[in-house]
Coordinates of N, CA and C and ligand atoms in Angstrom, one line a residue:
M1 N 298.7 194.3 166.7 CA 297.9 195.1 166.7 C 298.0 196.8 167.4
T2 N 298.1 197.9 167.0 CA 298.5 199.3 167.7 C 297.7 199.5 169.1
E3 N 298.2 200.4 169.4 CA 297.3 200.9 170.9 C 296.3 200.9 170.3
P4 N 295.2 200.6 171.3 CA 293.9 201.2 170.7 C 293.7 202.9 171.6
E5 N 293.0 203.2 170.6 CA 292.5 204.7 170.5 C 290.9 204.8 171.3
G6 N 290.8 206.2 171.7 CA 289.2 205.9 172.0 C 289.2 206.4 173.3
P7 N 288.0 207.0 173.9 CA 287.7 207.1 174.8 C 287.4 206.6 175.8
T8 N 287.9 206.3 176.9 CA 287.4 205.1 177.8 C 285.6 205.6 178.1
V9 N 285.4 204.2 178.0 CA 283.5 204.4 178.3 C 282.8 204.1 179.9
S10 N 284.1 202.9 180.4 CA 283.6 202.1 181.4 C 284.8 201.9 182.1
R11 N 284.8 202.1 183.3 CA 286.1 201.2 184.0 C 285.3 200.8 185.5
G12 N 285.5 199.4 184.9 CA 284.7 198.9 186.5 C 285.8 198.4 187.3
A13 N 285.6 196.9 188.7 CA 286.3 196.8 189.0 C 287.8 196.1 188.4
E14 N 287.3 195.6 187.3 CA 288.0 194.7 186.5 C 288.7 194.8 185.3
A15 N 287.9 195.9 184.4 CA 288.2 196.0 183.2 C 288.0 197.2 182.8
R16 N 288.6 197.6 181.8 CA 288.9 199.0 181.0 C 287.8 198.8 179.6
L17 N 286.9 199.6 179.3 CA 286.7 199.8 178.3 C 286.6 201.1 177.6
R18 N 287.0 201.1 175.9 CA 287.1 201.9 175.0 C 286.3 202.0 173.8
K19 N 285.9 202.8 173.6 CA 285.1 202.8 172.2 C 286.5 203.0 171.1
V20 N 286.3 201.7 170.1 CA 287.3 201.7 169.2 C 286.5 202.0 167.6
D21 N 286.9 201.9 166.4 CA 286.4 201.4 165.2 C 286.9 200.3 164.8
W22 N 286.1 199.7 164.1 CA 286.4 197.8 163.6 C 285.6 198.3 162.7
W23 N 286.8 198.7 161.1 CA 286.8 198.4 160.0 C 285.4 198.9 159.7
G24 N 285.5 200.2 160.5 CA 283.7 200.9 160.7 C 282.5 200.8 161.3
F25 N 283.0 199.5 162.0 CA 282.0 199.6 162.9 C 282.0 199.6 164.6
P26 N 281.0 200.6 165.4 CA 281.1 200.7 166.4 C 281.6 199.6 167.3
A27 N 282.9 199.9 167.8 CA 282.9 198.6 168.9 C 283.7 199.0 170.1
L28 N 284.0 198.4 171.2 CA 284.3 198.3 172.4 C 285.5 197.2 172.6
L29 N 286.3 198.0 172.6 CA 287.5 197.0 173.0 C 287.8 196.9 174.7
K30 N 287.7 195.7 175.3 CA 287.7 195.6 176.7 C 288.9 194.9 177.5
E31 N 289.4 195.4 178.1 CA 290.8 195.3 178.3 C 290.9 195.1 179.8
R32 N 291.1 193.7 180.5 CA 291.5 193.8 182.0 C 292.6 194.0 182.6
D33 N 292.8 194.9 183.4 CA 293.5 195.5 184.2 C 294.8 194.4 184.8
A34 N 295.7 194.9 184.9 CA 296.7 193.7 186.2 C 295.9 194.3 188.0
K35 N 296.7 193.1 188.3 CA 295.9 193.5 190.1 C 297.3 193.4 190.7
A36 N 297.6 194.8 191.5 CA 298.8 194.8 192.0 C 298.7 193.5 193.2
Y37 N 297.6 193.8 194.0 CA 297.5 192.7 195.0 C 297.7 190.8 195.0
R38 N 297.7 190.7 193.3 CA 297.6 189.5 192.8 C 299.4 189.3 192.8
P39 N 299.7 188.0 193.6 CA 300.9 187.9 192.6 C 300.6 187.4 191.1
K40 N 301.9 188.2 190.6 CA 302.0 188.4 189.0 C 301.4 187.2 188.7
A41 N 301.9 185.8 188.5 CA 301.4 185.0 187.5 C 300.1 184.3 187.9
L42 N 299.8 184.7 189.1 CA 298.7 184.2 189.5 C 297.5 185.4 188.9
D43 N 297.8 186.6 188.8 CA 297.1 187.4 188.0 C 297.2 187.1 186.1
E44 N 298.2 186.8 185.9 CA 298.5 186.6 184.4 C 297.2 185.6 184.1
K45 N 297.5 184.8 184.6 CA 296.8 183.5 184.8 C 295.0 183.6 184.7
L46 N 294.8 184.5 185.7 CA 293.3 184.8 185.8 C 292.9 185.5 185.0
R47 N 293.4 186.7 184.4 CA 293.2 187.7 183.6 C 292.7 186.5 182.3
R48 N 294.0 186.4 181.8 CA 293.7 185.1 180.4 C 292.6 184.0 180.7
E49 N 292.4 183.9 181.5 CA 291.3 182.6 182.0 C 290.1 183.2 181.8
R50 N 290.1 184.6 182.4 CA 288.6 185.0 182.3 C 288.3 185.4 180.7
T51 N 289.2 186.4 180.2 CA 289.3 186.8 178.9 C 288.3 185.2 178.1
R52 N 289.3 184.4 178.2 CA 289.1 183.6 177.1 C 287.5 182.8 177.7
T53 N 287.2 182.5 179.2 CA 286.1 182.1 179.2 C 284.7 183.2 178.7
E54 N 284.7 184.2 178.9 CA 284.2 185.7 178.4 C 284.0 185.4 176.6
V55 N 284.9 185.3 176.3 CA 284.9 184.9 174.8 C 284.0 183.5 174.0
R56 N 284.2 182.4 174.7 CA 283.4 181.2 174.6 C 282.3 181.1 175.0
L57 N 281.6 181.8 176.1 CA 280.3 182.2 176.4 C 279.8 182.8 175.5
L58 N 280.4 183.9 175.2 CA 279.9 185.2 174.1 C 279.5 184.2 173.0
V59 N 280.3 183.8 173.0 CA 279.8 183.1 171.2 C 278.9 181.6 171.5
D60 N 279.0 180.8 172.5 CA 278.3 179.7 172.8 C 276.7 180.2 173.1
A61 N 276.7 181.4 173.6 CA 275.0 181.6 173.9 C 274.2 182.5 172.7
R62 N 275.4 183.0 171.6 CA 274.6 183.3 170.5 C 274.5 182.1 169.5
R63 N 274.9 180.8 170.0 CA 274.6 179.6 169.3 C 273.4 179.1 169.7
L64 N 273.0 179.5 171.1 CA 271.9 179.4 171.3 C 270.7 180.0 171.4
G65 N 271.0 180.9 170.5 CA 270.3 182.1 170.4 C 269.7 182.8 170.9
V66 N 270.6 183.2 171.8 CA 270.3 184.5 173.2 C 271.8 185.0 172.5
R67 N 271.0 186.6 172.8 CA 272.1 187.9 172.3 C 272.9 187.5 172.8
T68 N 274.6 188.2 172.4 CA 275.6 188.8 172.6 C 276.1 189.5 171.8
P69 N 276.9 190.6 172.3 CA 277.5 191.2 171.3 C 278.8 190.2 170.5
I70 N 278.4 190.5 169.3 CA 279.1 190.2 167.9 C 280.8 190.3 169.0
L71 N 281.6 188.9 168.6 CA 283.1 189.2 168.8 C 284.0 189.5 168.0
Y72 N 284.6 190.4 167.6 CA 285.4 190.8 166.6 C 287.2 190.0 166.9
D73 N 287.3 190.2 167.9 CA 289.0 189.8 167.8 C 289.3 189.4 169.5
I74 N 290.3 188.7 169.5 CA 290.7 188.6 171.2 C 292.2 188.7 170.9
D75 N 292.4 189.1 171.8 CA 294.2 189.4 171.7 C 294.1 188.3 173.6
V76 N 294.5 187.1 173.9 CA 294.8 186.3 175.1 C 295.9 187.0 175.9
E77 N 297.3 187.3 174.9 CA 297.9 187.8 176.0 C 297.9 188.9 176.3
R78 N 297.5 190.0 175.8 CA 297.5 191.5 176.7 C 295.7 191.2 177.2
H79 N 294.8 190.3 177.3 CA 293.5 190.3 177.8 C 292.7 191.3 177.5
R80 N 292.5 191.3 175.9 CA 291.8 191.8 175.5 C 291.0 191.4 174.2
I81 N 289.7 191.9 174.8 CA 288.5 191.4 173.5 C 287.9 192.8 173.2
T82 N 287.7 192.8 171.4 CA 287.2 193.9 170.8 C 285.7 193.2 169.9
M83 N 284.7 194.0 170.6 CA 283.4 193.3 170.5 C 282.3 194.2 170.0
E84 N 281.4 193.8 169.3 CA 280.4 195.3 168.9 C 279.9 196.0 169.9
E85 N 279.7 197.5 169.8 CA 278.9 198.2 170.7 C 277.6 198.3 170.6
L86 N 276.6 197.3 171.6 CA 275.4 197.2 171.4 C 275.2 198.6 172.0
P87 N 273.8 198.9 171.2 CA 273.0 200.5 171.4 C 272.2 200.4 172.5
G88 N 272.0 201.0 173.0 CA 270.2 201.0 173.9 C 270.5 201.1 176.0
P89 N 269.4 200.8 176.0 CA 270.1 201.2 177.6 C 270.1 199.7 178.0
T90 N 270.8 199.9 179.3 CA 270.6 198.6 180.3 C 269.5 198.4 181.1
L91 N 269.0 197.0 181.4 CA 268.5 197.0 182.7 C 268.1 197.7 183.8
R92 N 269.6 198.1 184.0 CA 269.7 199.0 185.6 C 269.2 200.4 184.9
H93 N 269.1 201.0 183.8 CA 268.9 202.3 182.9 C 267.1 202.1 183.2
L94 N 266.7 201.2 182.7 CA 265.3 201.2 182.6 C 264.5 201.2 184.0
L95 N 265.5 200.4 184.9 CA 264.6 200.4 186.4 C 264.9 201.8 187.0
E96 N 265.9 202.5 186.3 CA 266.2 203.9 187.2 C 265.1 205.1 186.5
D97 N 264.9 204.5 185.3 CA 264.0 205.4 184.4 C 262.7 205.8 184.8
P98 N 262.4 207.1 185.3 CA 261.4 207.6 186.1 C 259.7 207.8 184.9
V99 N 260.7 208.3 183.8 CA 259.0 207.8 182.4 C 259.0 206.8 182.2
L100 N 259.2 205.9 182.0 CA 259.4 204.2 181.3 C 258.0 203.9 181.7
P101 N 256.9 203.7 181.1 CA 255.6 203.1 181.3 C 256.1 201.8 182.4
F102 N 255.1 201.4 183.5 CA 255.7 200.4 184.4 C 255.3 199.1 183.1
D103 N 254.4 199.1 182.5 CA 254.1 197.7 181.8 C 255.2 197.5 180.7
S104 N 255.7 198.5 180.3 CA 257.1 198.4 179.6 C 258.1 197.8 179.9
L105 N 258.5 198.0 181.1 CA 259.3 197.7 182.6 C 259.3 196.4 182.5
E106 N 257.9 196.0 183.1 CA 257.3 194.5 183.1 C 257.9 193.6 182.1
R107 N 257.3 194.2 180.8 CA 257.4 193.6 179.2 C 259.1 193.1 179.2
A108 N 260.0 194.2 180.0 CA 261.1 194.4 179.5 C 262.2 193.0 180.3
V109 N 261.5 192.9 181.8 CA 262.0 192.0 182.5 C 261.6 191.0 182.0
R110 N 260.6 190.7 181.3 CA 259.8 189.7 181.0 C 260.7 188.6 180.3
A111 N 260.7 189.6 179.2 CA 262.2 189.1 178.0 C 263.1 188.7 178.5
F112 N 263.9 189.5 179.5 CA 265.2 189.1 180.0 C 264.9 187.8 181.0
G113 N 263.6 187.6 181.4 CA 263.6 186.0 182.1 C 263.7 184.8 181.0
V114 N 262.8 185.6 179.8 CA 262.9 184.6 178.6 C 264.6 184.1 178.6
A115 N 265.1 185.2 177.8 CA 266.6 185.1 177.8 C 267.3 184.0 178.7
L116 N 267.4 184.5 179.8 CA 268.1 183.9 180.9 C 267.5 182.5 180.8
G117 N 266.4 182.1 180.6 CA 265.7 180.6 180.9 C 266.3 179.7 179.5
R118 N 266.6 180.9 178.1 CA 267.2 179.7 177.4 C 269.0 179.9 177.3
L119 N 269.4 181.0 178.3 CA 270.7 180.3 178.3 C 270.9 179.4 179.4
H120 N 270.0 179.1 180.2 CA 270.4 177.9 181.0 C 269.9 176.6 180.8
A121 N 268.3 176.6 180.0 CA 268.1 175.9 179.4 C 269.2 174.8 178.6
G122 N 270.2 176.0 178.0 CA 271.1 175.5 176.7 C 272.2 174.8 178.1
G123 N 272.7 174.9 179.0 CA 273.6 174.7 179.7 C 274.7 175.6 180.2
I124 N 274.2 177.3 180.2 CA 275.5 178.2 180.5 C 274.7 178.8 181.5
S125 N 275.8 178.8 183.0 CA 275.3 180.1 183.5 C 275.6 181.1 183.5
H126 N 275.5 182.7 183.5 CA 275.9 183.5 183.6 C 277.3 183.5 184.7
G127 N 276.6 184.3 186.0 CA 277.7 184.2 186.9 C 278.0 185.5 187.3
D128 N 277.2 186.3 186.9 CA 277.4 188.0 187.3 C 276.6 188.8 187.0
L129 N 275.1 188.0 187.4 CA 273.8 188.8 186.8 C 273.6 190.0 187.5
T130 N 274.0 191.5 187.0 CA 273.4 192.6 187.9 C 272.9 193.1 186.6
S131 N 272.0 193.9 186.7 CA 270.6 194.4 185.8 C 272.3 195.3 184.8
S132 N 273.6 195.7 185.1 CA 274.2 196.5 184.5 C 274.5 195.6 183.3
N133 N 274.7 194.6 183.1 CA 275.2 193.3 182.4 C 273.8 192.5 181.6
V134 N 272.6 193.5 181.5 CA 271.9 193.2 180.8 C 271.3 194.4 179.6
I135 N 271.5 194.3 178.3 CA 271.0 195.4 177.5 C 270.5 195.2 176.8
Y136 N 269.7 196.6 176.0 CA 268.7 196.2 175.5 C 268.6 197.2 173.8
P137 N 269.3 195.9 172.8 CA 269.5 196.7 171.7 C 268.3 197.6 171.1
E138 N 267.4 196.5 171.1 CA 265.9 196.9 170.5 C 265.1 197.7 170.9
G139 N 265.7 198.1 172.1 CA 264.6 198.8 172.9 C 263.7 197.8 174.0
P140 N 263.6 198.6 174.9 CA 262.8 197.5 176.3 C 261.6 196.6 175.9
E141 N 261.4 196.4 174.3 CA 260.0 195.4 174.5 C 260.3 194.2 173.8
R142 N 262.0 194.2 173.3 CA 262.6 193.3 172.4 C 263.5 192.2 173.8
A143 N 263.7 191.5 172.9 CA 264.5 190.3 173.8 C 266.1 191.1 173.7
P144 N 266.8 191.3 175.0 CA 268.0 191.8 175.7 C 268.9 191.0 175.2
A145 N 270.3 191.5 175.7 CA 271.7 190.8 175.3 C 271.8 190.8 176.4
F146 N 273.6 189.7 176.8 CA 273.9 189.7 177.7 C 275.2 190.0 177.8
L147 N 275.8 191.1 178.4 CA 277.0 191.5 178.8 C 278.1 190.7 179.6
D148 N 279.3 190.7 179.7 CA 280.1 190.4 180.4 C 280.1 189.1 181.4
L149 N 280.6 188.1 180.5 CA 280.0 186.6 181.2 C 281.3 186.1 181.7
S150 N 282.2 186.7 182.0 CA 283.6 186.0 181.9 C 283.6 184.9 183.7
M151 N 282.5 185.2 184.2 CA 282.2 184.4 185.3 C 281.3 183.2 185.1
G152 N 280.8 182.7 184.0 CA 280.0 182.0 183.7 C 280.5 180.8 183.6
S153 N 279.6 179.7 183.6 CA 280.0 178.3 183.5 C 279.5 177.8 182.2
R154 N 280.3 177.1 181.5 CA 279.3 175.8 180.8 C 278.8 174.6 180.9
S155 N 279.2 174.3 182.4 CA 278.4 172.8 182.8 C 278.1 173.5 184.1
P156 N 277.1 174.2 184.3 CA 276.7 174.9 185.4 C 275.8 173.3 186.5
G157 N 276.0 173.5 187.7 CA 275.2 173.0 188.3 C 273.8 173.6 188.8
V158 N 273.0 173.0 189.5 CA 271.7 173.6 189.9 C 272.2 175.0 190.7
E159 N 273.3 174.6 191.8 CA 273.4 175.7 192.4 C 274.0 176.7 191.5
E160 N 275.0 177.2 190.6 CA 275.0 178.0 189.6 C 273.6 178.8 189.1
L161 N 272.8 178.5 188.7 CA 272.0 178.7 188.3 C 271.1 179.2 188.8
G162 N 270.9 178.7 190.3 CA 270.0 179.5 191.4 C 270.7 180.6 191.5
I163 N 272.1 180.8 191.6 CA 273.0 182.4 192.2 C 272.3 182.7 191.4
D164 N 272.2 182.7 189.9 CA 272.1 183.5 189.0 C 270.7 184.5 189.1
L165 N 269.2 183.3 189.3 CA 268.3 183.8 189.7 C 267.9 184.7 190.9
H166 N 269.1 184.1 191.9 CA 268.8 185.0 193.0 C 269.0 186.5 193.1
L167 N 270.0 186.3 192.3 CA 270.6 187.5 192.3 C 269.6 188.7 191.2
V168 N 269.5 188.0 190.6 CA 268.2 188.6 189.7 C 267.2 189.7 190.7
E169 N 266.7 188.3 191.1 CA 265.7 188.7 192.2 C 266.3 190.2 193.1
E170 N 267.1 189.8 194.0 CA 267.8 191.1 194.5 C 268.4 192.0 194.1
D171 N 268.4 192.2 193.1 CA 268.7 193.5 192.3 C 267.1 194.2 192.1
L172 N 265.8 193.4 191.3 CA 264.8 194.2 191.3 C 264.6 194.7 192.6
K173 N 264.5 193.9 193.6 CA 264.1 194.3 194.8 C 264.9 195.3 195.3
A174 N 265.9 195.9 194.8 CA 267.0 197.0 195.4 C 266.6 198.0 194.7
L175 N 266.2 197.4 193.2 CA 266.1 199.2 192.5 C 264.7 199.4 192.0
H176 N 264.0 198.8 192.6 CA 262.4 199.0 192.2 C 261.4 198.6 193.2
P177 N 260.9 200.0 193.5 CA 259.5 200.3 194.7 C 258.5 198.9 194.2
R178 N 257.9 198.3 192.7 CA 257.2 197.6 192.5 C 257.9 196.1 192.2
S179 N 258.7 195.9 192.8 CA 259.8 194.6 192.8 C 258.9 193.5 192.5
D180 N 257.7 193.4 193.8 CA 257.1 191.6 193.6 C 256.6 192.0 192.4
A181 N 256.0 192.6 191.6 CA 255.4 192.3 190.1 C 256.3 192.0 188.8
L182 N 257.6 193.0 189.2 CA 258.9 192.8 188.1 C 259.1 191.1 188.7
V183 N 259.4 190.9 190.0 CA 260.0 189.1 190.0 C 258.8 188.6 189.2
R184 N 257.8 188.6 189.8 CA 256.7 187.4 188.8 C 256.8 187.7 187.6
A185 N 257.0 188.7 187.4 CA 257.1 189.0 185.3 C 258.3 188.1 184.8
F186 N 259.4 188.3 185.8 CA 260.4 187.4 185.2 C 260.8 186.3 185.7
H187 N 259.9 185.4 186.3 CA 259.8 184.3 186.5 C 259.0 183.5 185.3
A188 N 257.8 184.2 185.3 CA 256.9 183.7 184.0 C 258.0 183.8 182.8
G189 N 258.9 184.7 182.5 CA 259.6 184.8 180.9 C 260.6 183.4 181.7
Y190 N 261.0 183.4 182.7 CA 262.2 182.5 182.9 C 261.5 181.2 182.7
A191 N 260.3 180.8 183.2 CA 259.7 179.7 182.7 C 259.3 179.0 181.7
D192 N 259.1 180.6 180.4 CA 258.8 180.1 179.0 C 260.3 179.6 178.4
G193 N 260.9 180.5 179.0 CA 262.4 180.1 178.6 C 263.4 178.7 178.7
N194 N 262.6 178.2 180.1 CA 263.6 177.0 180.7 C 262.3 176.3 181.5
P195 N 261.1 175.4 180.5 CA 260.7 175.1 180.9 C 260.9 173.7 182.1
A196 N 261.9 173.1 181.6 CA 261.8 171.6 181.9 C 263.0 171.9 183.4
G197 N 263.7 173.3 183.4 CA 264.4 173.2 184.8 C 263.6 174.3 185.5
E198 N 262.9 175.2 185.1 CA 261.9 176.3 186.0 C 262.3 175.9 187.6
K199 N 261.2 174.6 187.7 CA 261.3 174.4 189.3 C 262.3 173.9 190.1
T200 N 263.3 173.7 189.4 CA 264.3 173.0 190.4 C 265.1 174.3 190.5
V201 N 265.4 175.2 189.5 CA 266.2 176.3 189.4 C 265.7 177.4 190.6
R202 N 264.2 177.1 190.7 CA 263.7 178.0 191.3 C 263.7 178.0 193.0
A203 N 263.2 176.9 193.4 CA 263.4 175.9 194.4 C 264.8 176.4 195.1
R204 N 266.2 175.9 194.1 CA 267.6 176.7 194.9 C 267.7 177.9 195.2
A205 N 267.0 178.8 194.1 CA 267.2 180.0 194.8 C 266.5 180.6 195.7
K206 N 265.3 180.2 196.0 CA 264.7 180.3 197.1 C 265.6 179.8 198.8
A207 N 266.0 178.5 198.3 CA 266.9 177.9 199.2 C 268.1 178.8 199.7
I208 N 269.1 179.4 198.6 CA 269.9 180.2 198.9 C 269.6 181.7 199.6
R209 N 268.2 182.4 199.0 CA 268.0 183.4 199.6 C 267.7 182.9 201.4
G210 N 267.3 181.9 201.6 CA 267.3 181.4 203.0 C 268.6 181.3 203.9
R211 N 269.7 180.7 202.8 CA 270.7 180.5 203.6 C 271.4 182.1 204.0
V212 N 271.7 182.9 202.9 CA 272.0 184.3 202.7 C 271.2 185.3 203.9
R213 N 270.1 184.7 204.3 CA 269.1 185.5 205.5 C 269.7 185.6 206.7
Y214 N 269.8 183.4 206.7 CA 270.2 183.3 208.0 C 271.6 183.2 208.6
A215 N 272.5 183.7 207.4 CA 273.7 183.0 207.6 C 274.6 184.2 208.7
Ligands
ADP301 N1 279.2 195.2 173.9 C1 278.5 196.3 174.5 N2 277.7 197.2 174.0 C2 276.8 198.2 174.7 N3 277.7 198.7 175.8 C3 278.5 197.7 176.7 C4 279.2 196.6 176.2 N4 279.7 195.8 176.7 C5 279.9 197.1 178.4 N5 279.4 198.0 177.9 C6 278.8 199.0 179.2 O1 280.3 198.9 179.8 C7 279.7 198.2 180.8 C8 281.2 197.6 181.9 O2 280.9 196.3 181.2 P1 281.3 195.1 181.5 O3 281.5 194.4 180.2 O4 280.0 194.4 182.3 O5 282.8 195.2 182.3 P2 282.7 195.1 184.0 O6 284.0 194.1 184.2 O7 283.7 196.3 184.2 O8 281.6 195.4 184.5 C9 278.4 197.7 181.2 O9 277.4 197.6 182.0 C10 277.5 198.2 179.8 O10 277.2 199.5 180.2
MG302 MG1 279.7 194.3 184.0

């Protein structure tokens, strides 16, 4: 593969994303950077592992009917994946959008809850569930897609699931003045997506909140 071209669209703590063309389809190439502070062998191992995990979970989530970007290519040696570029705002954009009607935002958050419930019911945790890792390719009224699954797990315990929920609750509280209604909408959606696990996972999220507060 030749060196990827295209503008950098995002440079996070871990990875750089570049806009590329995949046989005519708009795509993003995600490349995990080397971390100078980690010993080289460990750094290589971690970058490979996260690249592999991300790819597996992207595909496994889709199998559950939970939307994720289509995987186009993977280069484990160079810690790169090429995936479909999804259009649309992230949940973070929606939470910060001053003109979006509140009931649209509520529906968006509810749809997010349903999607996360399905992911959890199917045995996958996300592991880094911030509002920047949720995107709405069909607009705020339709099911969102998950991004950035490299910290997720395919055999999560209640703790991992509880952490996912806890992070969402914290993010909603931090980013919106009417977060109580949004958290309720999120929980209602989650209960729909994960009816069997809802009680246990919410109880764990609550315990985690208590631990964090009094730590
Ligand atoms: N497949 C995609 N389609 C559209 N936007 C994406 C896609 N993947 C990532 N992004 C955008 O790039 C940002 C960073 O990507 P992400 O995979 O979360 O990497 P990081 O590890 O830097 O958080 C996301 O928050 C989102 O805005
Ligand atoms: Mg991210």
